[in-house]
Amino acid sequence: MKYNFKEVKQKTIPEIKGEAIEMLHTSGAKLLYIKNDDNEKAFSISFKTPPKDSTGVFHILEHSVLCGSKKFPVKEPFTNLLKTSMQTFLNAITFADKTMYPVASTNETDLMNLVDVYMDAVFNPKLHDDINIFYQEGGHKTPDGGFNGVVFNEMSGAYSDPNEMLEEYLMQNLYPNTHYKYSSGGAPKDIKKLTYTDFKQEHYDHYQPSNAYIVVYGNLNIERMLKFLDKEYLSKWNNKQANKPREIETQTPLVSDFKQYEMKTSKENACAGCAYVVEREHFKNFAVHILLDALTSTNESPLKAKLLKSGIASDYDFCFYNGINQPAIYVTAKSIKPGKAKQLDKIIKDSIKSIKLDRQTLAASISRIEFTLKEQIPEMSPGIDMAINSLGEWLYDEDASMDALFYYDDIERAKKLCTTDYFIELANEIFVNNNHYAQAEIVPTEKEQKEKLVPDDSVIELCKTLEEKQNTPDSIEDINKLPKMKISDIEEINKWPPALQNNNIRRYKVDNTDISYVNRYYDMQCLKVEELPYAAVISLILGKLDTTNFNAQTINQLEKTYLGNLNFATSVFNGDEVKVKFTIRSSSLAQNTHKLASLVDEIIFNTKYDNIEKIKAILIQQKVIMEQNFINAGHIASLSRAMSYINPASKVYDMMTGVDFYKFLKTDIDYTKLKSIAAKIFSQKPDISIIANDNAYDTYLQIANIKNEKHNNKLTIPKCEDKNEAFLIPSDVSYNSIVGKLCNDYTGPYNVASKVISLDYLWNEVRVKNGAYGSGVIISTKSNIQYYSFRDPHQNQTYKTYQKAGEWLDKHNFTKEELEGYIISSVAKIDAPKPIKEIMNLQDNNYYSNVSPDFREINRNQIINTTAGDINKCAKDIDVTTKNGVKCTFSNKVPKGMNEVNLFC
């Protein structure tokens, strides 16, 4: 035993080119060390947190423990770390039965600093001594009869999403006798019922070492980590007020009756779903991913094809939730027709009974999943992803801490089972013969479901006290207690591989790569402006239609068998002039590089555009996806639309991906144009970017069918116009944007200035004080400034806050340490590790945007050398630009002085 940790087991894991060691601390804390050569190190501490109600107590705790601690008593150590560290990932996550606090960094000293702050936050938070943290992060009554709080507003936004609500109702019905029937995020009406006493007690009971799961990842000094965790935290913990934490419960199998739920939303958002519980067993759960891919990954896949043919809904989503005690598959029908929801389960069962899964289809799905696992593109950070996956099994089986890290044997076993009836038997077990499933439907209604609270004098006093706390800055003494890096701690820049240009080919030389990546860029200057939306339609339907030599199902099978990814898109680059490209991004294992050429050629040159009904179905699906994004990610939509008012490139982008494209999808499209427009695009000689070993590189160029026609047409870009739009969406929160063009050219200090405004001014004014879930400002290298808010309960107030950002920055007096912290965090984003294909895409973007190959290094040096005087110069430009900026809102109400637009009519 070392530092009170004893080793439980150790295994070599070829999949990660390393090993894993499980340890147990005398306090009861469990630790998994995933050891390999990855320089992006990671740490997470997680707790089992099964809720006893829908007050969202663990979600509010997730936010609140990061609002100051005994050792680090500043109000927002979380944001201080965002301002001052080299972190590559820093967050906290509430799941249905656990709460996780993960951090990652490429610098070991920085990681240890982050671990210190997070460990003190979870075990010694200020929340027990400061009720204002509870009011700020959870919620409180307001003098106008409303309710405000960060988590309350976040969940008000979530509860405006019919698909999220459908999943919640299905979970309630699947597990009615367990904690899974409760909303771990918090139902807005129940968040109001949470008491401060219960809030504190839940922390005492669940945030204790015996309930903790720690995962450490990467190339680091593990002895240093173990000694620190033991000495500073685990051996010190002694809380006599804590009760035994709740255990995760198991539901006895049941078939839930079909249930309907009314919800105030647009009629297009009608949806229904079925959920089927799957036995928790490692290989079976792995096999479910293969099965779902084979059955549902495209419109041609057998189960999805039969569901679409039934005509009861416009599209379907399929998801396997296996990070809970009793995993389940959710099937969601979007825009379901009235009175049809009860048929969904029967159609699924009848479809499964009639489906014959052939070996080729299953082998293709296994190939795609094998490629994804080998490619190892993390969603968050490699160590964080592995921690989440490990907890998805470890939490429910103490012997399964490492199971999720292995997959080689699972792949080989699955390949052997392709030739048997295993997968179709598994499908029947889950969908046909299951004795544990649920059905539910969301029925749109116009009924208003809001309630008005009755304020009293105590509410006014509460809000006054809370505002005073929020307006009181942290003392310099408390700020200085936080661990900090210095600029001298910043390491040398990790240089990206340069592009070797040879006529129309850019090759990124990467040694010993066993994966090939190829991007093709076809110029769309040959099109008329009114043809651009048709090009976007072509990008949506390619690969989903029959070609001269193959039907769509075979195309899909070949793609999954031989390729890793294949993506068609329309891209706009904002250089000296607007460049519009049809982009094809593809990848494969090196030995399949020939298919990157021949299969892509087959699709772009030989697709048949005569199946109008199928094209219409694909576009209806896209329309539904866009409607959901307007509601769930309105900040992206509002930024994009606002930029189209002032920037020609953004105007074109909006025509092919944004609001204008959505409007186009609602018109009478002339489908006869698609074939000729596609022929015009693909008859040209494309630019090619490629990462491949020498053999694969030669193979690709020998096989690819590169045309060489020239077109003289010059695309005419429409003039931009400030439309000052407020788009009405069925949501209880808003997304508000202002954008503008800076007077001066972008330099590194603008990057630092945007960090200061986002993490200090907007964080405090829009998030902390006004309760929005998120807000920030982006200053692009093309000198565009973009403000946004996310799940924001206010509109006019937020716009006023934006207008004052430049003034605030101009008056802000930086200490040397504060400015140094912002510089470090700005450099951290530049230095964060990126997958090689992302590096290629970024460098391609720079090439078409006329950005120098040296820009990254020049920008980084400018950031490192930023002074307070530089920031003041930026502030004056930002002030003028913001006050002259243009606005766009997505909300259920119209801000003062803006033009109302109802998208869904």
mmCIF file with all atom_site columns, N, CA, C and O in Angstrom, residues 618-658:
data_model
loop_
_atom_site.group_PDB
_atom_site.id
_atom_site.type_symbol
_atom_site.label_atom_id
_atom_site.label_alt_id
_atom_site.label_comp_id
_atom_site.label_asym_id
_atom_site.label_entity_id
_atom_site.label_seq_id
_atom_site.pdbx_PDB_ins_code
_atom_site.Cartn_x
_atom_site.Cartn_y
_atom_site.Cartn_z
_atom_site.occupancy
_atom_site.B_iso_or_equiv
_atom_site.pdbx_formal_charge
_atom_site.auth_seq_id
_atom_site.auth_comp_id
_atom_site.auth_asym_id
_atom_site.auth_atom_id
_atom_site.pdbx_PDB_model_num
ATOM 1   N N  . ILE A 1 618 ? -36.022 13.278 -47.577 1.00 0.00 ? 618 ILE A N  1
ATOM 2   C CA . ILE A 1 618 ? -34.756 13.708 -46.970 1.00 0.00 ? 618 ILE A CA 1
ATOM 3   C C  . ILE A 1 618 ? -34.836 15.181 -46.566 1.00 0.00 ? 618 ILE A C  1
ATOM 4   O O  . ILE A 1 618 ? -34.378 15.583 -45.484 1.00 0.00 ? 618 ILE A O  1
ATOM 5   N N  . LEU A 1 619 ? -35.440 16.003 -47.409 1.00 0.00 ? 619 LEU A N  1
ATOM 6   C CA . LEU A 1 619 ? -35.524 17.442 -47.120 1.00 0.00 ? 619 LEU A CA 1
ATOM 7   C C  . LEU A 1 619 ? -36.510 17.734 -46.000 1.00 0.00 ? 619 LEU A C  1
ATOM 8   O O  . LEU A 1 619 ? -36.312 18.679 -45.221 1.00 0.00 ? 619 LEU A O  1
ATOM 9   N N  . ILE A 1 620 ? -37.553 16.947 -45.886 1.00 0.00 ? 620 ILE A N  1
ATOM 10  C CA . ILE A 1 620 ? -38.465 17.103 -44.745 1.00 0.00 ? 620 ILE A CA 1
ATOM 11  C C  . ILE A 1 620 ? -37.724 16.793 -43.451 1.00 0.00 ? 620 ILE A C  1
ATOM 12  O O  . ILE A 1 620 ? -37.870 17.489 -42.440 1.00 0.00 ? 620 ILE A O  1
ATOM 13  N N  . GLN A 1 621 ? -36.895 15.761 -43.472 1.00 0.00 ? 621 GLN A N  1
ATOM 14  C CA . GLN A 1 621 ? -36.089 15.429 -42.295 1.00 0.00 ? 621 GLN A CA 1
ATOM 15  C C  . GLN A 1 621 ? -35.157 16.584 -41.930 1.00 0.00 ? 621 GLN A C  1
ATOM 16  O O  . GLN A 1 621 ? -35.011 16.939 -40.754 1.00 0.00 ? 621 GLN A O  1
ATOM 17  N N  . GLN A 1 622 ? -34.536 17.181 -42.949 1.00 0.00 ? 622 GLN A N  1
ATOM 18  C CA . GLN A 1 622 ? -33.634 18.303 -42.701 1.00 0.00 ? 622 GLN A CA 1
ATOM 19  C C  . GLN A 1 622 ? -34.399 19.488 -42.118 1.00 0.00 ? 622 GLN A C  1
ATOM 20  O O  . GLN A 1 622 ? -33.903 20.176 -41.217 1.00 0.00 ? 622 GLN A O  1
ATOM 21  N N  . LYS A 1 623 ? -35.580 19.739 -42.595 1.00 0.00 ? 623 LYS A N  1
ATOM 22  C CA . LYS A 1 623 ? -36.405 20.840 -42.098 1.00 0.00 ? 623 LYS A CA 1
ATOM 23  C C  . LYS A 1 623 ? -36.716 20.646 -40.610 1.00 0.00 ? 623 LYS A C  1
ATOM 24  O O  . LYS A 1 623 ? -36.616 21.587 -39.812 1.00 0.00 ? 623 LYS A O  1
ATOM 25  N N  . VAL A 1 624 ? -37.058 19.423 -40.226 1.00 0.00 ? 624 VAL A N  1
ATOM 26  C CA . VAL A 1 624 ? -37.346 19.127 -38.820 1.00 0.00 ? 624 VAL A CA 1
ATOM 27  C C  . VAL A 1 624 ? -36.098 19.337 -37.962 1.00 0.00 ? 624 VAL A C  1
ATOM 28  O O  . VAL A 1 624 ? -36.160 19.906 -36.863 1.00 0.00 ? 624 VAL A O  1
ATOM 29  N N  . ILE A 1 625 ? -34.950 18.879 -38.463 1.00 0.00 ? 625 ILE A N  1
ATOM 30  C CA . ILE A 1 625 ? -33.688 19.065 -37.731 1.00 0.00 ? 625 ILE A CA 1
ATOM 31  C C  . ILE A 1 625 ? -33.416 20.555 -37.510 1.00 0.00 ? 625 ILE A C  1
ATOM 32  O O  . ILE A 1 625 ? -33.035 20.983 -36.408 1.00 0.00 ? 625 ILE A O  1
ATOM 33  N N  . MET A 1 626 ? -33.627 21.363 -38.539 1.00 0.00 ? 626 MET A N  1
ATOM 34  C CA . MET A 1 626 ? -33.380 22.800 -38.415 1.00 0.00 ? 626 MET A CA 1
ATOM 35  C C  . MET A 1 626 ? -34.332 23.444 -37.422 1.00 0.00 ? 626 MET A C  1
ATOM 36  O O  . MET A 1 626 ? -33.923 24.303 -36.624 1.00 0.00 ? 626 MET A O  1
ATOM 37  N N  . GLU A 1 627 ? -35.582 23.028 -37.417 1.00 0.00 ? 627 GLU A N  1
ATOM 38  C CA . GLU A 1 627 ? -36.548 23.578 -36.461 1.00 0.00 ? 627 GLU A CA 1
ATOM 39  C C  . GLU A 1 627 ? -36.124 23.270 -35.032 1.00 0.00 ? 627 GLU A C  1
ATOM 40  O O  . GLU A 1 627 ? -36.218 24.128 -34.146 1.00 0.00 ? 627 GLU A O  1
ATOM 41  N N  . GLN A 1 628 ? -35.646 22.070 -34.807 1.00 0.00 ? 628 GLN A N  1
ATOM 42  C CA . GLN A 1 628 ? -35.195 21.714 -33.459 1.00 0.00 ? 628 GLN A CA 1
ATOM 43  C C  . GLN A 1 628 ? -33.945 22.500 -33.069 1.00 0.00 ? 628 GLN A C  1
ATOM 44  O O  . GLN A 1 628 ? -33.793 22.906 -31.913 1.00 0.00 ? 628 GLN A O  1
ATOM 45  N N  . ASN A 1 629 ? -33.065 22.733 -34.030 1.00 0.00 ? 629 ASN A N  1
ATOM 46  C CA . ASN A 1 629 ? -31.861 23.515 -33.738 1.00 0.00 ? 629 ASN A CA 1
ATOM 47  C C  . ASN A 1 629 ? -32.189 24.962 -33.434 1.00 0.00 ? 629 ASN A C  1
ATOM 48  O O  . ASN A 1 629 ? -31.518 25.604 -32.612 1.00 0.00 ? 629 ASN A O  1
ATOM 49  N N  . PHE A 1 630 ? -33.202 25.530 -34.083 1.00 0.00 ? 630 PHE A N  1
ATOM 50  C CA . PHE A 1 630 ? -33.613 26.901 -33.767 1.00 0.00 ? 630 PHE A CA 1
ATOM 51  C C  . PHE A 1 630 ? -34.046 27.008 -32.305 1.00 0.00 ? 630 PHE A C  1
ATOM 52  O O  . PHE A 1 630 ? -33.842 28.035 -31.663 1.00 0.00 ? 630 PHE A O  1
ATOM 53  N N  . ILE A 1 631 ? -34.639 25.932 -31.789 1.00 0.00 ? 631 ILE A N  1
ATOM 54  C CA . ILE A 1 631 ? -35.135 25.936 -30.408 1.00 0.00 ? 631 ILE A CA 1
ATOM 55  C C  . ILE A 1 631 ? -34.026 25.601 -29.415 1.00 0.00 ? 631 ILE A C  1
ATOM 56  O O  . ILE A 1 631 ? -33.893 26.233 -28.366 1.00 0.00 ? 631 ILE A O  1
ATOM 57  N N  . ASN A 1 632 ? -33.194 24.609 -29.736 1.00 0.00 ? 632 ASN A N  1
ATOM 58  C CA . ASN A 1 632 ? -32.192 24.110 -28.781 1.00 0.00 ? 632 ASN A CA 1
ATOM 59  C C  . ASN A 1 632 ? -30.845 24.801 -28.877 1.00 0.00 ? 632 ASN A C  1
ATOM 60  O O  . ASN A 1 632 ? -30.078 24.825 -27.911 1.00 0.00 ? 632 ASN A O  1
ATOM 61  N N  . ALA A 1 633 ? -30.511 25.321 -30.068 1.00 0.00 ? 633 ALA A N  1
ATOM 62  C CA . ALA A 1 633 ? -29.213 25.980 -30.263 1.00 0.00 ? 633 ALA A CA 1
ATOM 63  C C  . ALA A 1 633 ? -29.433 27.303 -30.979 1.00 0.00 ? 633 ALA A C  1
ATOM 64  O O  . ALA A 1 633 ? -28.766 27.621 -31.967 1.00 0.00 ? 633 ALA A O  1
ATOM 65  N N  . GLY A 1 634 ? -30.375 28.064 -30.467 1.00 0.00 ? 634 GLY A N  1
ATOM 66  C CA . GLY A 1 634 ? -30.744 29.327 -31.106 1.00 0.00 ? 634 GLY A CA 1
ATOM 67  C C  . GLY A 1 634 ? -29.629 30.340 -31.147 1.00 0.00 ? 634 GLY A C  1
ATOM 68  O O  . GLY A 1 634 ? -29.644 31.247 -31.979 1.00 0.00 ? 634 GLY A O  1
ATOM 69  N N  . HIS A 1 635 ? -28.638 30.213 -30.265 1.00 0.00 ? 635 HIS A N  1
ATOM 70  C CA . HIS A 1 635 ? -27.517 31.164 -30.277 1.00 0.00 ? 635 HIS A CA 1
ATOM 71  C C  . HIS A 1 635 ? -26.699 31.011 -31.561 1.00 0.00 ? 635 HIS A C  1
ATOM 72  O O  . HIS A 1 635 ? -26.216 32.010 -32.112 1.00 0.00 ? 635 HIS A O  1
ATOM 73  N N  . ILE A 1 636 ? -26.560 29.779 -32.048 1.00 0.00 ? 636 ILE A N  1
ATOM 74  C CA . ILE A 1 636 ? -25.845 29.559 -33.304 1.00 0.00 ? 636 ILE A CA 1
ATOM 75  C C  . ILE A 1 636 ? -26.638 30.139 -34.467 1.00 0.00 ? 636 ILE A C  1
ATOM 76  O O  . ILE A 1 636 ? -26.090 30.812 -35.352 1.00 0.00 ? 636 ILE A O  1
ATOM 77  N N  . ALA A 1 637 ? -27.951 29.894 -34.454 1.00 0.00 ? 637 ALA A N  1
ATOM 78  C CA . ALA A 1 637 ? -28.809 30.408 -35.525 1.00 0.00 ? 637 ALA A CA 1
ATOM 79  C C  . ALA A 1 637 ? -28.855 31.928 -35.519 1.00 0.00 ? 637 ALA A C  1
ATOM 80  O O  . ALA A 1 637 ? -28.806 32.566 -36.577 1.00 0.00 ? 637 ALA A O  1
ATOM 81  N N  . SER A 1 638 ? -28.934 32.538 -34.333 1.00 0.00 ? 638 SER A N  1
ATOM 82  C CA . SER A 1 638 ? -29.029 34.001 -34.261 1.00 0.00 ? 638 SER A CA 1
ATOM 83  C C  . SER A 1 638 ? -27.725 34.667 -34.691 1.00 0.00 ? 638 SER A C  1
ATOM 84  O O  . SER A 1 638 ? -27.732 35.688 -35.378 1.00 0.00 ? 638 SER A O  1
ATOM 85  N N  . LEU A 1 639 ? -26.582 34.066 -34.314 1.00 0.00 ? 639 LEU A N  1
ATOM 86  C CA . LEU A 1 639 ? -25.289 34.605 -34.743 1.00 0.00 ? 639 LEU A CA 1
ATOM 87  C C  . LEU A 1 639 ? -25.137 34.529 -36.259 1.00 0.00 ? 639 LEU A C  1
ATOM 88  O O  . LEU A 1 639 ? -24.721 35.491 -36.916 1.00 0.00 ? 639 LEU A O  1
ATOM 89  N N  . SER A 1 640 ? -25.464 33.370 -36.809 1.00 0.00 ? 640 SER A N  1
ATOM 90  C CA . SER A 1 640 ? -25.333 33.174 -38.251 1.00 0.00 ? 640 SER A CA 1
ATOM 91  C C  . SER A 1 640 ? -26.224 34.143 -39.026 1.00 0.00 ? 640 SER A C  1
ATOM 92  O O  . SER A 1 640 ? -25.791 34.761 -40.007 1.00 0.00 ? 640 SER A O  1
ATOM 93  N N  . ARG A 1 641 ? -27.461 34.286 -38.559 1.00 0.00 ? 641 ARG A N  1
ATOM 94  C CA . ARG A 1 641 ? -28.389 35.184 -39.249 1.00 0.00 ? 641 ARG A CA 1
ATOM 95  C C  . ARG A 1 641 ? -27.944 36.637 -39.118 1.00 0.00 ? 641 ARG A C  1
ATOM 96  O O  . ARG A 1 641 ? -27.970 37.395 -40.095 1.00 0.00 ? 641 ARG A O  1
ATOM 97  N N  . ALA A 1 642 ? -27.508 37.037 -37.926 1.00 0.00 ? 642 ALA A N  1
ATOM 98  C CA . ALA A 1 642 ? -27.061 38.425 -37.728 1.00 0.00 ? 642 ALA A CA 1
ATOM 99  C C  . ALA A 1 642 ? -25.860 38.741 -38.606 1.00 0.00 ? 642 ALA A C  1
ATOM 100 O O  . ALA A 1 642 ? -25.774 39.822 -39.191 1.00 0.00 ? 642 ALA A O  1
ATOM 101 N N  . MET A 1 643 ? -24.937 37.790 -38.734 1.00 0.00 ? 643 MET A N  1
ATOM 102 C CA . MET A 1 643 ? -23.773 38.004 -39.589 1.00 0.00 ? 643 MET A CA 1
ATOM 103 C C  . MET A 1 643 ? -24.180 38.179 -41.055 1.00 0.00 ? 643 MET A C  1
ATOM 104 O O  . MET A 1 643 ? -23.526 38.903 -41.809 1.00 0.00 ? 643 MET A O  1
ATOM 105 N N  . SER A 1 644 ? -25.282 37.553 -41.447 1.00 0.00 ? 644 SER A N  1
ATOM 106 C CA . SER A 1 644 ? -25.725 37.686 -42.841 1.00 0.00 ? 644 SER A CA 1
ATOM 107 C C  . SER A 1 644 ? -26.208 39.108 -43.157 1.00 0.00 ? 644 SER A C  1
ATOM 108 O O  . SER A 1 644 ? -26.337 39.470 -44.326 1.00 0.00 ? 644 SER A O  1
ATOM 109 N N  . TYR A 1 645 ? -26.474 39.910 -42.116 1.00 0.00 ? 645 TYR A N  1
ATOM 110 C CA . TYR A 1 645 ? -26.895 41.299 -42.336 1.00 0.00 ? 645 TYR A CA 1
ATOM 111 C C  . TYR A 1 645 ? -25.732 42.194 -42.748 1.00 0.00 ? 645 TYR A C  1
ATOM 112 O O  . TYR A 1 645 ? -25.941 43.263 -43.323 1.00 0.00 ? 645 TYR A O  1
ATOM 113 N N  . ILE A 1 646 ? -24.482 41.771 -42.429 1.00 0.00 ? 646 ILE A N  1
ATOM 114 C CA . ILE A 1 646 ? -23.343 42.677 -42.625 1.00 0.00 ? 646 ILE A CA 1
ATOM 115 C C  . ILE A 1 646 ? -22.204 42.071 -43.432 1.00 0.00 ? 646 ILE A C  1
ATOM 116 O O  . ILE A 1 646 ? -21.312 42.792 -43.875 1.00 0.00 ? 646 ILE A O  1
ATOM 117 N N  . ASN A 1 647 ? -22.211 40.754 -43.625 1.00 0.00 ? 647 ASN A N  1
ATOM 118 C CA . ASN A 1 647 ? -21.054 40.093 -44.219 1.00 0.00 ? 647 ASN A CA 1
ATOM 119 C C  . ASN A 1 647 ? -21.468 39.267 -45.434 1.00 0.00 ? 647 ASN A C  1
ATOM 120 O O  . ASN A 1 647 ? -22.302 38.362 -45.318 1.00 0.00 ? 647 ASN A O  1
ATOM 121 N N  . PRO A 1 648 ? -20.928 39.542 -46.619 1.00 0.00 ? 648 PRO A N  1
ATOM 122 C CA . PRO A 1 648 ? -21.337 38.814 -47.834 1.00 0.00 ? 648 PRO A CA 1
ATOM 123 C C  . PRO A 1 648 ? -21.147 37.301 -47.736 1.00 0.00 ? 648 PRO A C  1
ATOM 124 O O  . PRO A 1 648 ? -21.992 36.533 -48.197 1.00 0.00 ? 648 PRO A O  1
ATOM 125 N N  . ALA A 1 649 ? -20.021 36.871 -47.153 1.00 0.00 ? 649 ALA A N  1
ATOM 126 C CA . ALA A 1 649 ? -19.789 35.428 -47.011 1.00 0.00 ? 649 ALA A CA 1
ATOM 127 C C  . ALA A 1 649 ? -20.869 34.800 -46.140 1.00 0.00 ? 649 ALA A C  1
ATOM 128 O O  . ALA A 1 649 ? -21.370 33.706 -46.428 1.00 0.00 ? 649 ALA A O  1
ATOM 129 N N  . SER A 1 650 ? -21.244 35.490 -45.074 1.00 0.00 ? 650 SER A N  1
ATOM 130 C CA . SER A 1 650 ? -22.285 34.975 -44.182 1.00 0.00 ? 650 SER A CA 1
ATOM 131 C C  . SER A 1 650 ? -23.651 34.995 -44.854 1.00 0.00 ? 650 SER A C  1
ATOM 132 O O  . SER A 1 650 ? -24.497 34.140 -44.590 1.00 0.00 ? 650 SER A O  1
ATOM 133 N N  . LYS A 1 651 ? -23.863 35.968 -45.734 1.00 0.00 ? 651 LYS A N  1
ATOM 134 C CA . LYS A 1 651 ? -25.108 36.029 -46.502 1.00 0.00 ? 651 LYS A CA 1
ATOM 135 C C  . LYS A 1 651 ? -25.245 34.773 -47.365 1.00 0.00 ? 651 LYS A C  1
ATOM 136 O O  . LYS A 1 651 ? -26.307 34.139 -47.415 1.00 0.00 ? 651 LYS A O  1
ATOM 137 N N  . VAL A 1 652 ? -24.158 34.395 -48.026 1.00 0.00 ? 652 VAL A N  1
ATOM 138 C CA . VAL A 1 652 ? -24.163 33.188 -48.854 1.00 0.00 ? 652 VAL A CA 1
ATOM 139 C C  . VAL A 1 652 ? -24.348 31.945 -47.985 1.00 0.00 ? 652 VAL A C  1
ATOM 140 O O  . VAL A 1 652 ? -25.111 31.025 -48.319 1.00 0.00 ? 652 VAL A O  1
ATOM 141 N N  . TYR A 1 653 ? -23.654 31.910 -46.856 1.00 0.00 ? 653 TYR A N  1
ATOM 142 C CA . TYR A 1 653 ? -23.750 30.774 -45.940 1.00 0.00 ? 653 TYR A CA 1
ATOM 143 C C  . TYR A 1 653 ? -25.191 30.585 -45.465 1.00 0.00 ? 653 TYR A C  1
ATOM 144 O O  . TYR A 1 653 ? -25.701 29.461 -45.391 1.00 0.00 ? 653 TYR A O  1
ATOM 145 N N  . ASP A 1 654 ? -25.868 31.691 -45.151 1.00 0.00 ? 654 ASP A N  1
ATOM 146 C CA . ASP A 1 654 ? -27.249 31.628 -44.696 1.00 0.00 ? 654 ASP A CA 1
ATOM 147 C C  . ASP A 1 654 ? -28.163 31.052 -45.780 1.00 0.00 ? 654 ASP A C  1
ATOM 148 O O  . ASP A 1 654 ? -29.118 30.330 -45.497 1.00 0.00 ? 654 ASP A O  1
ATOM 149 N N  . MET A 1 655 ? -27.850 31.363 -47.031 1.00 0.00 ? 655 MET A N  1
ATOM 150 C CA . MET A 1 655 ? -28.660 30.856 -48.148 1.00 0.00 ? 655 MET A CA 1
ATOM 151 C C  . MET A 1 655 ? -28.558 29.332 -48.280 1.00 0.00 ? 655 MET A C  1
ATOM 152 O O  . MET A 1 655 ? -29.460 28.691 -48.819 1.00 0.00 ? 655 MET A O  1
ATOM 153 N N  . MET A 1 656 ? -27.458 28.763 -47.765 1.00 0.00 ? 656 MET A N  1
ATOM 154 C CA . MET A 1 656 ? -27.231 27.328 -47.952 1.00 0.00 ? 656 MET A CA 1
ATOM 155 C C  . MET A 1 656 ? -27.360 26.513 -46.663 1.00 0.00 ? 656 MET A C  1
ATOM 156 O O  . MET A 1 656 ? -27.438 25.281 -46.732 1.00 0.00 ? 656 MET A O  1
ATOM 157 N N  . THR A 1 657 ? -27.374 27.176 -45.506 1.00 0.00 ? 657 THR A N  1
ATOM 158 C CA . THR A 1 657 ? -27.450 26.414 -44.255 1.00 0.00 ? 657 THR A CA 1
ATOM 159 C C  . THR A 1 657 ? -28.323 27.061 -43.192 1.00 0.00 ? 657 THR A C  1
ATOM 160 O O  . THR A 1 657 ? -28.641 26.399 -42.199 1.00 0.00 ? 657 THR A O  1
ATOM 161 N N  . GLY A 1 658 ? -28.686 28.316 -43.342 1.00 0.00 ? 658 GLY A N  1
ATOM 162 C CA . GLY A 1 658 ? -29.359 29.041 -42.280 1.00 0.00 ? 658 GLY A CA 1
ATOM 163 C C  . GLY A 1 658 ? -30.835 29.286 -42.514 1.00 0.00 ? 658 GLY A C  1
ATOM 164 O O  . GLY A 1 658 ? -31.536 28.487 -43.150 1.00 0.00 ? 658 GLY A O  1
#
